Amino acid sequence: MTARTVLKNEWRLLMADRPLKIALGLFVVLLGYALTNGVVWLRFQERTVEATTSGNVERASALRQELEAIEAGGQPSSPFADPRSPRVLGGPSGSHTAVLAPGPLTALAIGQSDLLPYYYDVNIYTNEASFHQNGEVENPLNLMVGRFDLAFAVVYLLPLLVLALSFNVLSEEREQGTLALTLSQPVSARSVVTVKLAFRALVVAAIVLGVSLLGALATGGFGSPGRILLWSVTAVAYALFWFALAAWVNALGRSSAWNATVLVGAWLVLVVVLPAAINAAAGLLHPLPSRVEMVTAQREASNDAVNRRSELLARYLEDHPEMADGVVADEPGLGALSWAATDAVNGRLEEVAAEHDARRAEQTALVRRYRFLSPALLAQEALLDAAGTGDARFADFQSQVRAFAERWREFFVPAIMADEQMNAGVLADVPTFSLVDGDSADLARRATAPLAVLAGLLALIGAAAGVGLGRVRGAD
Amino acid sequence: MTESQESHTGAAPLLEARGLTKDYGGTRALDSLDLAIAPGEVYCLLGPNGAGKTTTINLFLGFVAPSAGQALVAGLNVSTHDRESKRRLAYIPEQVMLYRNLSGIENLEYFAALGGQGSLGRERLVEILVEAGLDGEAAGRRVSTYSKGMRQKVGIAIAIAKEADALLLDEPTSGLDPTASSEFSALVERLRNRGVAVLMATHDLFRAKDTGTRVGIMHYGRLVTELSTAEVGHADLERIYLEHVSDNGGPR
């Protein structure tokens, strides 16, 4: 009965409070704008993916036609782009674009999908430099701050709405004098405040989940119910964390102004300062090597390789004796020499890239270790992962593309070394890329740690608030 | 539950203090108060500021815990039966503060429901507010437009709706004009006639003599004397009051 009574009264108070209604309306508009941003980005990404996929088909089809024409007695369109050469067929003009389709809930969280590459042109020249050309020379937290999407609104703005709704949930009752009259009834401050906050939490959850589900509905996200569930649980748990914090601060028995100052300070520290501090620490403790260094290494290796072409070929054949059969020992084929140079460049690049990757791994490890200090980072991690736009999916994509590039080389390089000619018949055997997306078990495993810590923080602060509110009497 | 002592009138008291004591740090705000108020009695606590009147009311409400002794409502120890005792009590503070953005009806509905009266229905709520002296038109208006006297009437309405056995009033007529004050006393009188036990802290000697059945004079946390209002005139009460609150005891 008490719960229903307080809920009804809260509804009346909300309906009679114009500034609060305006604040809620403004938040809904912001969420709508964030969702629109997400949908616009998703559509753009879908168009790009579609164009890339049809590009693959068109390229393969054009090559097939040309090869068939040559086999029928025709001439290649250019002597420098003869598709019978495995260097041409496996090179840029025959390349296959490996694509990462948008995450199932990209419209809700653009995440890193506008910062990290979601497609790579794979050919025999794909090397480590190909994976370091697209903005990865950022530290991991910078990558997280993206467009104004729903995830951004939830992580950064939702706490402010929660605090606006709850910073004075008890102090206002005390200040306006209604607390004494309330507590002279057979109810406890704890139960009244809990129901008051539950009402506000319902309003916030209804708005956030309503807009989220609308976005998922509009973009086909309901095909991944597990992801929607993770998104919803994370958003609600994160909002409840801020409600619990507000309840605890209210239980301290200070003024509304004091509560507001402390809670906004907490928002500043947990949402803005701590992530930035961890970001700065990651960059300071584990600075990434200069990208200029990588480009210089690439050029140096390339020049050196050209100058020592013959020597390199010999060394390559020593390393790969199985390739030697097709090569005339005293008159090496041009393709074999060229590939040997490419391989040397790749070897040098791998050394530089390995150093870069090691530093980045150290940065990531540091961020992952200290992200538990900020519920905002935990929530962001889980939200992006739920949307399929977190760094885990991109890392997985990149690793699959690396493996695909290796398969591509394995297909074409022996032919290059043997100076073989290709024909239309081999096209059916040319490797194609198909992403194997992680299953829901992977997602659940990754989400366990951030959600467990978030739930732990919520339980801890909620318990402290419960104890504090249990001590509130009417004559404070 | 504790067996209650008999009150002044012989009936089982609805409000009772037994050796009720409250210390704040080193200061004794209330010192071994013994008091018993029967149904239909209006007991007025008189005394200067800091005499312990509000502390006594706060102890009956469970707003503060006693340092020693017991506060009992209908025989229930407030410290151990917080909710049960509050079900039997109604409280009207010096300033009845309500939700300003809600109407008198909505405020009454809320506090009556919290008090355990369930949903009373708009008609009954208006009836109670009118009984408490508020006119029907005002009952539907936002409380932010109310005077203090009107808010006190809503306070009385809450007490009526709750059908409380005992009423605690903490300087309820302070700041009211004589008409409003007189109307308020009439309402208290009506509740008394229904058998409600009333404990009223007040500075108003005239009102205490007029409304109360008994008067207790407090000074520095002690109940220094008790009088039956039927046995003293206004002038006598003032004289006795001044005799007892002249600064000759000092805080302990």
JSON list of N, CA, C and O in Angstrom, two decimals, chain B residues 66-93:
[
{"chain": "B", "resi": 66, "resn": "PRO", "atom": "N", "xyz": [14.99, 7.78, 23.40]},
{"chain": "B", "resi": 66, "resn": "PRO", "atom": "CA", "xyz": [15.18, 8.25, 24.78]},
{"chain": "B", "resi": 66, "resn": "PRO", "atom": "C", "xyz": [16.52, 7.78, 25.34]},
{"chain": "B", "resi": 66, "resn": "PRO", "atom": "O", "xyz": [17.02, 6.72, 24.97]},
{"chain": "B", "resi": 67, "resn": "SER", "atom": "N", "xyz": [17.10, 8.61, 26.23]},
{"chain": "B", "resi": 67, "resn": "SER", "atom": "CA", "xyz": [18.33, 8.20, 26.91]},
{"chain": "B", "resi": 67, "resn": "SER", "atom": "C", "xyz": [17.98, 7.26, 28.07]},
{"chain": "B", "resi": 67, "resn": "SER", "atom": "O", "xyz": [18.76, 6.39, 28.45]},
{"chain": "B", "resi": 68, "resn": "ALA", "atom": "N", "xyz": [16.79, 7.48, 28.64]},
{"chain": "B", "resi": 68, "resn": "ALA", "atom": "CA", "xyz": [16.29, 6.59, 29.69]},
{"chain": "B", "resi": 68, "resn": "ALA", "atom": "C", "xyz": [14.77, 6.71, 29.71]},
{"chain": "B", "resi": 68, "resn": "ALA", "atom": "O", "xyz": [14.20, 7.66, 29.19]},
{"chain": "B", "resi": 69, "resn": "GLY", "atom": "N", "xyz": [14.11, 5.73, 30.30]},
{"chain": "B", "resi": 69, "resn": "GLY", "atom": "CA", "xyz": [12.65, 5.77, 30.41]},
{"chain": "B", "resi": 69, "resn": "GLY", "atom": "C", "xyz": [11.97, 5.33, 29.13]},
{"chain": "B", "resi": 69, "resn": "GLY", "atom": "O", "xyz": [12.61, 4.86, 28.19]},
{"chain": "B", "resi": 70, "resn": "GLN", "atom": "N", "xyz": [10.65, 5.52, 29.13]},
{"chain": "B", "resi": 70, "resn": "GLN", "atom": "CA", "xyz": [9.85, 5.04, 28.00]},
{"chain": "B", "resi": 70, "resn": "GLN", "atom": "C", "xyz": [8.79, 6.06, 27.62]},
{"chain": "B", "resi": 70, "resn": "GLN", "atom": "O", "xyz": [8.24, 6.74, 28.49]},
{"chain": "B", "resi": 71, "resn": "ALA", "atom": "N", "xyz": [8.52, 6.10, 26.32]},
{"chain": "B", "resi": 71, "resn": "ALA", "atom": "CA", "xyz": [7.33, 6.84, 25.83]},
{"chain": "B", "resi": 71, "resn": "ALA", "atom": "C", "xyz": [6.38, 5.77, 25.33]},
{"chain": "B", "resi": 71, "resn": "ALA", "atom": "O", "xyz": [6.78, 4.89, 24.55]},
{"chain": "B", "resi": 72, "resn": "LEU", "atom": "N", "xyz": [5.12, 5.83, 25.80]},
{"chain": "B", "resi": 72, "resn": "LEU", "atom": "CA", "xyz": [4.15, 4.80, 25.42]},
{"chain": "B", "resi": 72, "resn": "LEU", "atom": "C", "xyz": [2.94, 5.43, 24.73]},
{"chain": "B", "resi": 72, "resn": "LEU", "atom": "O", "xyz": [2.44, 6.46, 25.18]},
{"chain": "B", "resi": 73, "resn": "VAL", "atom": "N", "xyz": [2.51, 4.80, 23.67]},
{"chain": "B", "resi": 73, "resn": "VAL", "atom": "CA", "xyz": [1.29, 5.23, 22.97]},
{"chain": "B", "resi": 73, "resn": "VAL", "atom": "C", "xyz": [0.32, 4.06, 23.03]},
{"chain": "B", "resi": 73, "resn": "VAL", "atom": "O", "xyz": [0.62, 2.98, 22.51]},
{"chain": "B", "resi": 74, "resn": "ALA", "atom": "N", "xyz": [-0.81, 4.28, 23.69]},
{"chain": "B", "resi": 74, "resn": "ALA", "atom": "CA", "xyz": [-1.79, 3.21, 23.89]},
{"chain": "B", "resi": 74, "resn": "ALA", "atom": "C", "xyz": [-1.12, 1.97, 24.46]},
{"chain": "B", "resi": 74, "resn": "ALA", "atom": "O", "xyz": [-1.41, 0.85, 24.04]},
{"chain": "B", "resi": 75, "resn": "GLY", "atom": "N", "xyz": [-0.20, 2.20, 25.36]},
{"chain": "B", "resi": 75, "resn": "GLY", "atom": "CA", "xyz": [0.48, 1.09, 26.03]},
{"chain": "B", "resi": 75, "resn": "GLY", "atom": "C", "xyz": [1.65, 0.51, 25.25]},
{"chain": "B", "resi": 75, "resn": "GLY", "atom": "O", "xyz": [2.36, -0.37, 25.75]},
{"chain": "B", "resi": 76, "resn": "LEU", "atom": "N", "xyz": [1.88, 1.01, 24.03]},
{"chain": "B", "resi": 76, "resn": "LEU", "atom": "CA", "xyz": [2.98, 0.49, 23.21]},
{"chain": "B", "resi": 76, "resn": "LEU", "atom": "C", "xyz": [4.23, 1.34, 23.39]},
{"chain": "B", "resi": 76, "resn": "LEU", "atom": "O", "xyz": [4.16, 2.57, 23.26]},
{"chain": "B", "resi": 77, "resn": "ASN", "atom": "N", "xyz": [5.34, 0.67, 23.66]},
{"chain": "B", "resi": 77, "resn": "ASN", "atom": "CA", "xyz": [6.60, 1.40, 23.80]},
{"chain": "B", "resi": 77, "resn": "ASN", "atom": "C", "xyz": [7.04, 1.88, 22.42]},
{"chain": "B", "resi": 77, "resn": "ASN", "atom": "O", "xyz": [7.23, 1.08, 21.50]},
{"chain": "B", "resi": 78, "resn": "VAL", "atom": "N", "xyz": [7.20, 3.17, 22.28]},
{"chain": "B", "resi": 78, "resn": "VAL", "atom": "CA", "xyz": [7.51, 3.76, 20.98]},
{"chain": "B", "resi": 78, "resn": "VAL", "atom": "C", "xyz": [8.84, 3.23, 20.43]},
{"chain": "B", "resi": 78, "resn": "VAL", "atom": "O", "xyz": [8.99, 2.99, 19.22]},
{"chain": "B", "resi": 79, "resn": "SER", "atom": "N", "xyz": [9.80, 3.00, 21.34]},
{"chain": "B", "resi": 79, "resn": "SER", "atom": "CA", "xyz": [11.12, 2.56, 20.89]},
{"chain": "B", "resi": 79, "resn": "SER", "atom": "C", "xyz": [11.08, 1.17, 20.26]},
{"chain": "B", "resi": 79, "resn": "SER", "atom": "O", "xyz": [11.85, 0.87, 19.35]},
{"chain": "B", "resi": 80, "resn": "THR", "atom": "N", "xyz": [10.18, 0.33, 20.74]},
{"chain": "B", "resi": 80, "resn": "THR", "atom": "CA", "xyz": [10.15, -1.04, 20.23]},
{"chain": "B", "resi": 80, "resn": "THR", "atom": "C", "xyz": [8.97, -1.30, 19.29]},
{"chain": "B", "resi": 80, "resn": "THR", "atom": "O", "xyz": [8.92, -2.31, 18.61]},
{"chain": "B", "resi": 81, "resn": "HIS", "atom": "N", "xyz": [7.99, -0.39, 19.30]},
{"chain": "B", "resi": 81, "resn": "HIS", "atom": "CA", "xyz": [6.81, -0.55, 18.43]},
{"chain": "B", "resi": 81, "resn": "HIS", "atom": "C", "xyz": [6.59, 0.71, 17.62]},
{"chain": "B", "resi": 81, "resn": "HIS", "atom": "O", "xyz": [5.54, 1.36, 17.70]},
{"chain": "B", "resi": 82, "resn": "ASP", "atom": "N", "xyz": [7.61, 1.04, 16.83]},
{"chain": "B", "resi": 82, "resn": "ASP", "atom": "CA", "xyz": [7.60, 2.32, 16.10]},
{"chain": "B", "resi": 82, "resn": "ASP", "atom": "C", "xyz": [6.36, 2.47, 15.21]},
{"chain": "B", "resi": 82, "resn": "ASP", "atom": "O", "xyz": [5.61, 3.44, 15.33]},
{"chain": "B", "resi": 83, "resn": "ARG", "atom": "N", "xyz": [6.15, 1.49, 14.34]},
{"chain": "B", "resi": 83, "resn": "ARG", "atom": "CA", "xyz": [5.05, 1.63, 13.38]},
{"chain": "B", "resi": 83, "resn": "ARG", "atom": "C", "xyz": [3.68, 1.51, 14.04]},
{"chain": "B", "resi": 83, "resn": "ARG", "atom": "O", "xyz": [2.77, 2.27, 13.72]},
{"chain": "B", "resi": 84, "resn": "GLU", "atom": "N", "xyz": [3.56, 0.56, 14.96]},
{"chain": "B", "resi": 84, "resn": "GLU", "atom": "CA", "xyz": [2.26, 0.36, 15.62]},
{"chain": "B", "resi": 84, "resn": "GLU", "atom": "C", "xyz": [1.86, 1.63, 16.38]},
{"chain": "B", "resi": 84, "resn": "GLU", "atom": "O", "xyz": [0.70, 2.05, 16.35]},
{"chain": "B", "resi": 85, "resn": "SER", "atom": "N", "xyz": [2.84, 2.23, 17.06]},
{"chain": "B", "resi": 85, "resn": "SER", "atom": "CA", "xyz": [2.50, 3.42, 17.84]},
{"chain": "B", "resi": 85, "resn": "SER", "atom": "C", "xyz": [2.15, 4.59, 16.91]},
{"chain": "B", "resi": 85, "resn": "SER", "atom": "O", "xyz": [1.25, 5.37, 17.20]},
{"chain": "B", "resi": 86, "resn": "LYS", "atom": "N", "xyz": [2.85, 4.67, 15.77]},
{"chain": "B", "resi": 86, "resn": "LYS", "atom": "CA", "xyz": [2.55, 5.78, 14.85]},
{"chain": "B", "resi": 86, "resn": "LYS", "atom": "C", "xyz": [1.18, 5.63, 14.18]},
{"chain": "B", "resi": 86, "resn": "LYS", "atom": "O", "xyz": [0.59, 6.62, 13.73]},
{"chain": "B", "resi": 87, "resn": "ARG", "atom": "N", "xyz": [0.72, 4.38, 14.09]},
{"chain": "B", "resi": 87, "resn": "ARG", "atom": "CA", "xyz": [-0.62, 4.19, 13.53]},
{"chain": "B", "resi": 87, "resn": "ARG", "atom": "C", "xyz": [-1.68, 4.83, 14.43]},
{"chain": "B", "resi": 87, "resn": "ARG", "atom": "O", "xyz": [-2.74, 5.21, 13.97]},
{"chain": "B", "resi": 88, "resn": "ARG", "atom": "N", "xyz": [-1.36, 4.92, 15.71]},
{"chain": "B", "resi": 88, "resn": "ARG", "atom": "CA", "xyz": [-2.35, 5.44, 16.68]},
{"chain": "B", "resi": 88, "resn": "ARG", "atom": "C", "xyz": [-2.22, 6.95, 16.86]},
{"chain": "B", "resi": 88, "resn": "ARG", "atom": "O", "xyz": [-3.01, 7.55, 17.56]},
{"chain": "B", "resi": 89, "resn": "LEU", "atom": "N", "xyz": [-1.15, 7.53, 16.29]},
{"chain": "B", "resi": 89, "resn": "LEU", "atom": "CA", "xyz": [-0.84, 8.94, 16.54]},
{"chain": "B", "resi": 89, "resn": "LEU", "atom": "C", "xyz": [-1.12, 9.84, 15.34]},
{"chain": "B", "resi": 89, "resn": "LEU", "atom": "O", "xyz": [-0.97, 9.39, 14.21]},
{"chain": "B", "resi": 90, "resn": "ALA", "atom": "N", "xyz": [-1.46, 11.09, 15.64]},
{"chain": "B", "resi": 90, "resn": "ALA", "atom": "CA", "xyz": [-1.41, 12.11, 14.58]},
{"chain": "B", "resi": 90, "resn": "ALA", "atom": "C", "xyz": [-0.56, 13.25, 15.12]},
{"chain": "B", "resi": 90, "resn": "ALA", "atom": "O", "xyz": [-0.48, 13.45, 16.33]},
{"chain": "B", "resi": 91, "resn": "TYR", "atom": "N", "xyz": [0.06, 13.96, 14.20]},
{"chain": "B", "resi": 91, "resn": "TYR", "atom": "CA", "xyz": [1.03, 14.99, 14.62]},
{"chain": "B", "resi": 91, "resn": "TYR", "atom": "C", "xyz": [0.81, 16.25, 13.79]},
{"chain": "B", "resi": 91, "resn": "TYR", "atom": "O", "xyz": [0.72, 16.20, 12.57]},
{"chain": "B", "resi": 92, "resn": "ILE", "atom": "N", "xyz": [0.73, 17.34, 14.47]},
{"chain": "B", "resi": 92, "resn": "ILE", "atom": "CA", "xyz": [0.63, 18.62, 13.76]},
{"chain": "B", "resi": 92, "resn": "ILE", "atom": "C", "xyz": [1.75, 19.52, 14.28]},
{"chain": "B", "resi": 92, "resn": "ILE", "atom": "O", "xyz": [1.75, 19.93, 15.45]},
{"chain": "B", "resi": 93, "resn": "PRO", "atom": "N", "xyz": [2.74, 19.79, 13.44]},
{"chain": "B", "resi": 93, "resn": "PRO", "atom": "CA", "xyz": [3.86, 20.64, 13.89]},
{"chain": "B", "resi": 93, "resn": "PRO", "atom": "C", "xyz": [3.48, 22.12, 13.88]},
{"chain": "B", "resi": 93, "resn": "PRO", "atom": "O", "xyz": [2.38, 22.48, 13.47]}
]
